PDB file of C-alpha atoms in Angstrom:
ATOM      1  CA  MET A 152      -0.194  -0.168   0.345  1.00 61.00           C
ATOM      2  CA  SER A 153       1.412   3.435  -0.633  1.00 74.00           C
ATOM      3  CA  ASP A 154       1.925   5.932   1.935  1.00 89.00           C
ATOM      4  CA  ILE A 155      -1.029   8.237   0.549  1.00 91.00           C
ATOM      5  CA  LYS A 156      -3.312   5.300   0.743  1.00 92.00           C
ATOM      6  CA  GLN A 157      -2.542   4.302   4.254  1.00 93.00           C
ATOM      7  CA  LEU A 158      -3.616   7.945   5.152  1.00 92.00           C
ATOM      8  CA  PHE A 159      -6.750   6.882   3.544  1.00 93.00           C
ATOM      9  CA  ALA A 160      -6.724   3.311   5.229  1.00 94.00           C
ATOM     10  CA  ASN A 161      -5.997   5.040   8.837  1.00 93.00           C
ATOM     11  CA  ASN A 162      -8.985   8.008   7.993  1.00 93.00           C
ATOM     12  CA  LYS A 163     -11.422   4.899   7.917  1.00 95.00           C
ATOM     13  CA  GLU A 164     -10.304   3.348  11.005  1.00 95.00           C
ATOM     14  CA  TRP A 165     -10.500   6.430  12.905  1.00 91.00           C
ATOM     15  CA  ALA A 166     -13.866   7.545  11.579  1.00 93.00           C
ATOM     16  CA  ASP A 167     -15.404   3.975  12.345  1.00 95.00           C
ATOM     17  CA  ARG A 168     -13.453   4.086  15.885  1.00 93.00           C
ATOM     18  CA  ILE A 169     -15.144   7.517  16.878  1.00 89.00           C
ATOM     19  CA  GLU A 170     -18.514   6.250  15.450  1.00 92.00           C
ATOM     20  CA  GLN A 171     -18.750   3.770  17.171  1.00 93.00           C
ATOM     21  CA  GLU A 172     -17.379   5.414  20.456  1.00 90.00           C
ATOM     22  CA  VAL A 173     -19.859   8.185  19.877  1.00 88.00           C
ATOM     23  CA  PRO A 174     -22.612   7.176  17.676  1.00 91.00           C
ATOM     24  CA  GLY A 175     -24.206  10.167  16.092  1.00 90.00           C
ATOM     25  CA  PHE A 176     -21.087  12.090  16.189  1.00 86.00           C
ATOM     26  CA  PHE A 177     -20.236  13.147  12.557  1.00 88.00           C
ATOM     27  CA  LYS A 178     -24.001  13.569  12.432  1.00 86.00           C
ATOM     28  CA  GLN A 179     -23.850  16.091  15.105  1.00 81.00           C
ATOM     29  CA  LEU A 180     -21.105  17.394  14.230  1.00 82.00           C
ATOM     30  CA  SER A 181     -21.844  18.671  10.495  1.00 82.00           C
ATOM     31  CA  GLU A 182     -25.131  20.292  12.079  1.00 77.00           C
ATOM     32  CA  GLN A 183     -22.837  22.825  13.600  1.00 72.00           C
ATOM     33  CA  GLN A 184     -19.829  24.023  15.486  1.00 77.00           C
ATOM     34  CA  ALA A 185     -19.742  25.599  19.096  1.00 85.00           C
ATOM     35  CA  PRO A 186     -16.264  25.565  20.574  1.00 93.00           C
ATOM     36  CA  GLU A 187     -15.765  27.366  23.506  1.00 96.00           C
ATOM     37  CA  TYR A 188     -11.764  27.602  22.571  1.00 97.00           C
ATOM     38  CA  LEU A 189      -9.298  29.170  20.161  1.00 98.00           C
ATOM     39  CA  TRP A 190      -5.565  27.636  20.043  1.00 98.00           C
ATOM     40  CA  ILE A 191      -3.189  29.640  18.419  1.00 98.00           C
ATOM     41  CA  GLY A 192       0.107  27.359  17.976  1.00 97.00           C
ATOM     42  CA  CYS A 193       2.978  26.347  16.017  1.00 97.00           C
ATOM     43  CA  SER A 194       2.564  24.379  12.986  1.00 95.00           C
ATOM     44  CA  ASP A 195       5.118  21.919  14.442  1.00 93.00           C
ATOM     45  CA  SER A 196       3.902  18.067  13.401  1.00 90.00           C
ATOM     46  CA  ARG A 197       4.818  17.006  17.173  1.00 90.00           C
ATOM     47  CA  VAL A 198       2.305  19.617  18.775  1.00 90.00           C
ATOM     48  CA  PRO A 199      -1.449  18.189  18.084  1.00 90.00           C
ATOM     49  CA  ALA A 200      -3.745  20.276  19.642  1.00 93.00           C
ATOM     50  CA  ASN A 201      -6.534  18.344  20.245  1.00 91.00           C
ATOM     51  CA  GLU A 202      -5.416  15.160  21.400  1.00 90.00           C
ATOM     52  CA  ILE A 203      -2.987  17.085  23.662  1.00 93.00           C
ATOM     53  CA  VAL A 204      -6.316  18.614  25.489  1.00 94.00           C
ATOM     54  CA  GLY A 205      -8.098  15.852  24.954  1.00 91.00           C
ATOM     55  CA  LEU A 206     -11.132  17.194  22.901  1.00 90.00           C
ATOM     56  CA  LEU A 207     -12.524  15.773  20.071  1.00 84.00           C
ATOM     57  CA  PRO A 208     -13.211  17.697  16.484  1.00 83.00           C
ATOM     58  CA  GLY A 209     -15.486  20.179  16.812  1.00 87.00           C
ATOM     59  CA  GLU A 210     -14.134  21.208  20.461  1.00 91.00           C
ATOM     60  CA  LEU A 211     -11.404  23.647  20.024  1.00 95.00           C
ATOM     61  CA  PHE A 212     -10.813  26.022  17.114  1.00 96.00           C
ATOM     62  CA  VAL A 213      -7.599  25.821  15.402  1.00 97.00           C
ATOM     63  CA  HIS A 214      -4.658  28.226  14.165  1.00 97.00           C
ATOM     64  CA  ARG A 215      -1.030  27.522  13.747  1.00 97.00           C
ATOM     65  CA  ASN A 216       2.066  28.579  12.273  1.00 97.00           C
ATOM     66  CA  VAL A 217       5.600  28.788  12.461  1.00 97.00           C
ATOM     67  CA  ALA A 218       6.166  29.721  16.143  1.00 97.00           C
ATOM     68  CA  ASN A 219       2.951  30.196  17.280  1.00 98.00           C
ATOM     69  CA  LEU A 220       2.981  34.619  16.147  1.00 98.00           C
ATOM     70  CA  VAL A 221       0.110  36.655  16.745  1.00 98.00           C
ATOM     71  CA  VAL A 222       1.697  39.495  14.021  1.00 97.00           C
ATOM     72  CA  HIS A 223      -1.004  43.211  13.614  1.00 95.00           C
ATOM     73  CA  SER A 224      -0.434  42.858   9.875  1.00 95.00           C
ATOM     74  CA  ASP A 225      -0.884  38.885   9.689  1.00 97.00           C
ATOM     75  CA  ILE A 226      -4.326  38.718   7.892  1.00 97.00           C
ATOM     76  CA  ASN A 227      -4.971  34.938   8.602  1.00 98.00           C
ATOM     77  CA  CYS A 228      -4.330  35.293  11.893  1.00 98.00           C
ATOM     78  CA  LEU A 229      -6.776  38.424  11.931  1.00 98.00           C
ATOM     79  CA  SER A 230      -9.499  36.872  10.548  1.00 98.00           C
ATOM     80  CA  VAL A 231      -9.270  34.129  12.573  1.00 98.00           C
ATOM     81  CA  LEU A 232      -9.729  35.901  15.926  1.00 98.00           C
ATOM     82  CA  GLN A 233     -12.520  37.674  14.337  1.00 98.00           C
ATOM     83  CA  PHE A 234     -14.513  34.747  13.793  1.00 98.00           C
ATOM     84  CA  ALA A 235     -13.633  33.173  16.398  1.00 98.00           C
ATOM     85  CA  ILE A 236     -14.707  35.997  18.875  1.00 98.00           C
ATOM     86  CA  ASP A 237     -17.546  37.421  16.570  1.00 97.00           C
ATOM     87  CA  VAL A 238     -19.077  34.348  14.949  1.00 96.00           C
ATOM     88  CA  LEU A 239     -17.811  31.622  17.697  1.00 96.00           C
ATOM     89  CA  LYS A 240     -17.798  33.554  20.795  1.00 97.00           C
ATOM     90  CA  VAL A 241     -15.173  31.434  22.252  1.00 98.00           C
ATOM     91  CA  LYS A 242     -14.800  31.806  25.406  1.00 98.00           C
ATOM     92  CA  HIS A 243     -10.857  30.989  25.808  1.00 98.00           C
ATOM     93  CA  ILE A 244      -7.968  32.240  23.727  1.00 98.00           C
ATOM     94  CA  MET A 245      -4.834  29.877  23.967  1.00 98.00           C
ATOM     95  CA  VAL A 246      -1.422  30.874  22.631  1.00 98.00           C
ATOM     96  CA  VAL A 247       0.904  27.891  23.541  1.00 98.00           C
ATOM     97  CA  GLY A 248       4.140  27.889  22.555  1.00 97.00           C
ATOM     98  CA  HIS A 249       6.437  24.562  22.699  1.00 97.00           C
ATOM     99  CA  TYR A 250       9.794  23.725  24.005  1.00 97.00           C
ATOM    100  CA  GLY A 251      12.857  23.433  21.614  1.00 95.00           C
ATOM    101  CA  CYS A 252      10.767  25.164  19.085  1.00 97.00           C
ATOM    102  CA  GLY A 253      13.191  24.791  15.965  1.00 96.00           C
ATOM    103  CA  GLY A 254      11.448  27.933  14.376  1.00 97.00           C
ATOM    104  CA  ILE A 255      12.929  30.214  17.632  1.00 98.00           C
ATOM    105  CA  ALA A 256      15.834  28.677  17.851  1.00 97.00           C
ATOM    106  CA  ALA A 257      16.630  29.658  14.025  1.00 97.00           C
ATOM    107  CA  ALA A 258      15.722  32.745  15.146  1.00 97.00           C
ATOM    108  CA  MET A 259      18.201  33.001  18.372  1.00 97.00           C
ATOM    109  CA  ASN A 260      20.663  31.702  17.037  1.00 96.00           C
ATOM    110  CA  LYS A 261      20.292  33.761  13.599  1.00 95.00           C
ATOM    111  CA  GLN A 262      20.208  31.113  11.698  1.00 95.00           C
ATOM    112  CA  ARG A 263      19.649  32.093   7.625  1.00 95.00           C
ATOM    113  CA  ILE A 264      16.476  29.962   6.650  1.00 94.00           C
ATOM    114  CA  GLY A 265      15.660  31.280   3.452  1.00 96.00           C
ATOM    115  CA  PHE A 266      11.966  33.687   3.094  1.00 96.00           C
ATOM    116  CA  VAL A 267      10.606  32.237   6.427  1.00 96.00           C
ATOM    117  CA  ASP A 268      13.614  34.381   8.303  1.00 96.00           C
ATOM    118  CA  ASN A 269      11.529  37.499   8.037  1.00 97.00           C
ATOM    119  CA  TRP A 270       8.597  35.715   9.648  1.00 97.00           C
ATOM    120  CA  LEU A 271      10.691  34.811  12.465  1.00 97.00           C
ATOM    121  CA  ARG A 272      12.224  38.457  12.928  1.00 97.00           C
ATOM    122  CA  ASN A 273       9.231  39.235  15.242  1.00 97.00           C
ATOM    123  CA  ILE A 274      11.143  36.551  17.798  1.00 98.00           C
ATOM    124  CA  LYS A 275      14.044  38.397  17.290  1.00 98.00           C
ATOM    125  CA  ASP A 276      11.993  41.305  18.715  1.00 97.00           C
ATOM    126  CA  VAL A 277      10.878  39.567  21.528  1.00 98.00           C
ATOM    127  CA  TYR A 278      14.448  38.192  22.360  1.00 98.00           C
ATOM    128  CA  ALA A 279      15.383  42.054  22.035  1.00 98.00           C
ATOM    129  CA  LEU A 280      12.744  43.496  24.832  1.00 97.00           C
ATOM    130  CA  HIS A 281      14.009  40.572  26.522  1.00 98.00           C
ATOM    131  CA  ARG A 282      17.692  40.588  25.932  1.00 98.00           C
ATOM    132  CA  GLU A 283      18.827  41.467  29.619  1.00 97.00           C
ATOM    133  CA  GLU A 284      17.458  38.668  30.985  1.00 98.00           C
ATOM    134  CA  LEU A 285      17.729  35.794  28.099  1.00 98.00           C
ATOM    135  CA  ASP A 286      21.492  37.104  27.615  1.00 97.00           C
ATOM    136  CA  GLY A 287      21.838  36.348  31.320  1.00 98.00           C
ATOM    137  CA  ILE A 288      21.358  32.679  30.498  1.00 98.00           C
ATOM    138  CA  ASP A 289      24.706  30.554  29.878  1.00 97.00           C
ATOM    139  CA  ASN A 290      22.567  27.544  28.927  1.00 97.00           C
ATOM    140  CA  GLU A 291      21.534  27.664  25.270  1.00 97.00           C
ATOM    141  CA  ALA A 292      18.855  24.918  25.709  1.00 97.00           C
ATOM    142  CA  THR A 293      17.783  27.273  28.875  1.00 97.00           C
ATOM    143  CA  ARG A 294      18.209  30.084  26.941  1.00 98.00           C
ATOM    144  CA  LEU A 295      15.659  28.759  24.310  1.00 98.00           C
ATOM    145  CA  ASN A 296      12.942  27.655  25.897  1.00 97.00           C
ATOM    146  CA  ARG A 297      12.635  30.662  28.613  1.00 98.00           C
ATOM    147  CA  LEU A 298      12.660  32.108  24.922  1.00 98.00           C
ATOM    148  CA  CYS A 299       9.760  30.043  23.804  1.00 98.00           C
ATOM    149  CA  GLU A 300       7.920  30.880  26.960  1.00 98.00           C
ATOM    150  CA  LEU A 301       8.882  34.981  26.346  1.00 98.00           C
ATOM    151  CA  ASN A 302       7.372  34.392  23.293  1.00 98.00           C
ATOM    152  CA  VAL A 303       4.012  32.703  24.350  1.00 98.00           C
ATOM    153  CA  VAL A 304       3.751  35.998  26.967  1.00 98.00           C
ATOM    154  CA  GLU A 305       4.510  38.148  23.837  1.00 98.00           C
ATOM    155  CA  GLN A 306       1.872  36.872  21.831  1.00 98.00           C
ATOM    156  CA  ALA A 307      -0.174  36.561  24.515  1.00 98.00           C
ATOM    157  CA  ARG A 308      -0.263  40.475  24.774  1.00 98.00           C
ATOM    158  CA  ASN A 309      -0.791  41.015  21.104  1.00 98.00           C
ATOM    159  CA  VAL A 310      -3.714  39.125  21.006  1.00 98.00           C
ATOM    160  CA  CYS A 311      -5.039  41.489  23.849  1.00 98.00           C
ATOM    161  CA  HIS A 312      -4.098  44.281  21.726  1.00 97.00           C
ATOM    162  CA  THR A 313      -6.529  43.563  18.955  1.00 97.00           C
ATOM    163  CA  SER A 314      -9.888  45.299  18.211  1.00 96.00           C
ATOM    164  CA  PHE A 315     -11.650  42.098  17.775  1.00 97.00           C
ATOM    165  CA  VAL A 316     -10.566  41.384  21.833  1.00 97.00           C
ATOM    166  CA  GLN A 317     -11.223  44.340  23.035  1.00 97.00           C
ATOM    167  CA  ASP A 318     -14.469  44.951  21.300  1.00 96.00           C
ATOM    168  CA  ALA A 319     -15.631  41.877  22.787  1.00 97.00           C
ATOM    169  CA  TRP A 320     -14.629  42.863  26.675  1.00 97.00           C
ATOM    170  CA  GLU A 321     -16.042  46.542  25.791  1.00 95.00           C
ATOM    171  CA  ARG A 322     -20.015  44.604  24.930  1.00 95.00           C
ATOM    172  CA  GLY A 323     -19.167  42.327  28.364  1.00 96.00           C
ATOM    173  CA  GLN A 324     -18.548  39.380  26.133  1.00 97.00           C
ATOM    174  CA  GLU A 325     -16.762  36.555  28.507  1.00 97.00           C
ATOM    175  CA  LEU A 326     -13.693  35.850  27.094  1.00 98.00           C
ATOM    176  CA  THR A 327      -9.758  34.858  28.574  1.00 98.00           C
ATOM    177  CA  VAL A 328      -6.423  34.670  26.890  1.00 98.00           C
ATOM    178  CA  HIS A 329      -4.283  32.593  28.528  1.00 98.00           C
ATOM    179  CA  GLY A 330      -0.210  31.898  27.458  1.00 98.00           C
ATOM    180  CA  TRP A 331       0.684  28.102  28.037  1.00 98.00           C
ATOM    181  CA  VAL A 332       3.927  25.941  26.741  1.00 98.00           C
ATOM    182  CA  TYR A 333       4.035  22.672  25.898  1.00 97.00           C
ATOM    183  CA  SER A 334       6.862  19.836  26.192  1.00 96.00           C
ATOM    184  CA  LEU A 335       7.622  17.669  24.107  1.00 94.00           C
ATOM    185  CA  ARG A 336       9.680  15.465  26.560  1.00 94.00           C
ATOM    186  CA  ASN A 337       6.999  14.801  28.602  1.00 95.00           C
ATOM    187  CA  GLY A 338       3.386  15.646  26.623  1.00 94.00           C
ATOM    188  CA  ARG A 339       2.228  18.371  29.936  1.00 95.00           C
ATOM    189  CA  VAL A 340       1.215  21.950  28.989  1.00 97.00           C
ATOM    190  CA  LYS A 341       2.833  24.319  31.617  1.00 97.00           C
ATOM    191  CA  ASP A 342       0.403  27.308  32.297  1.00 97.00           C
ATOM    192  CA  LEU A 343       3.177  30.458  32.114  1.00 98.00           C
ATOM    193  CA  LYS A 344       0.516  32.164  35.093  1.00 95.00           C
ATOM    194  CA  VAL A 345      -0.563  34.568  31.764  1.00 95.00           C
ATOM    195  CA  SER A 346      -4.480  35.432  31.723  1.00 96.00           C
ATOM    196  CA  TYR A 347      -6.110  38.363  30.674  1.00 97.00           C
ATOM    197  CA  SER A 348      -9.794  39.342  30.810  1.00 97.00           C
ATOM    198  CA  ALA A 349      -9.883  42.742  31.106  1.00 95.00           C
ATOM    199  CA  PRO A 350      -8.385  45.520  28.981  1.00 93.00           C
ATOM    200  CA  SER A 351      -7.369  46.911  32.755  1.00 93.00           C
ATOM    201  CA  GLN A 352      -4.847  44.071  32.486  1.00 95.00           C
ATOM    202  CA  ILE A 353      -2.477  45.666  29.560  1.00 93.00           C
ATOM    203  CA  ASP A 354      -0.335  48.208  28.957  1.00 93.00           C
ATOM    204  CA  ASN A 355      -2.190  51.319  28.867  1.00 93.00           C
ATOM    205  CA  ILE A 356      -1.029  52.738  25.023  1.00 94.00           C
ATOM    206  CA  TYR A 357      -3.055  49.355  23.320  1.00 92.00           C
ATOM    207  CA  GLN A 358      -6.301  50.159  25.234  1.00 92.00           C
ATOM    208  CA  LEU A 359      -8.671  50.846  22.949  1.00 91.00           C
ATOM    209  CA  GLU A 360     -11.024  54.026  23.696  1.00 88.00           C
ATOM    210  CA  PRO A 361     -14.677  52.956  23.904  1.00 82.00           C
ATOM    211  CA  MET A 362     -16.435  53.136  20.009  1.00 72.00           C
ATOM    212  CA  GLU A 363     -19.426  55.769  20.905  1.00 67.00           C
ATOM    213  CA  GLU A 364     -16.969  57.629  22.955  1.00 59.00           C
ATOM    214  CA  SER A 365     -14.543  57.394  19.855  1.00 53.00           C
ATOM    215  CA  LEU A 366     -17.312  58.713  17.683  1.00 52.00           C
ATOM    216  CA  SER A 367     -18.814  61.308  19.509  1.00 52.00           C
ATOM    217  CA  GLU A 368     -15.289  63.174  20.213  1.00 56.00           C
ATOM    218  CA  LYS A 369     -15.597  63.683  16.060  1.00 51.00           C
TER     219      LYS A 369
END
């Protein structure tokens, strides 16, 4: 059997198993999508979002890119955020990095890979922001893992800086942004104790004025 045919065989086995464990699952899934969670994670194939947190398809909305970045000019990520918040009404957004991230390692070590170097420049900005702490870590592996954590912290803040999140908070929608990191060595998720559920928790310069107030001033 070719590699591609094996994937179809795997799919059939998986679908049959799910239907046996939860009769009617796919019929119900096809009729609605109502996840409470948005996962923003790395594209790394070793980090399967649903499986890590034990959720079935339909229970987790997922956006992934290299090094789990949230960039203010990334239309793809912003579109996912807007849809998840305004349409799906998710209650939790988790930015999830992972230790030993290859993209972050490439940025930290100034490796030249190709076009993706331009994307990874955002990691260099995180390093520059926390240079004193990171330069004080002698062990390279430890420094890399700390940069993975600090990147999650900054990307979680970037989520909160978007108009979509702040608009949701303004209208009283229940929404919390979290920062987590995943270990490939033991499969465990670590809570970085970074959670935001109100604009007062972010730097004042990033807080947008309420919409009605902004319009009345014009």
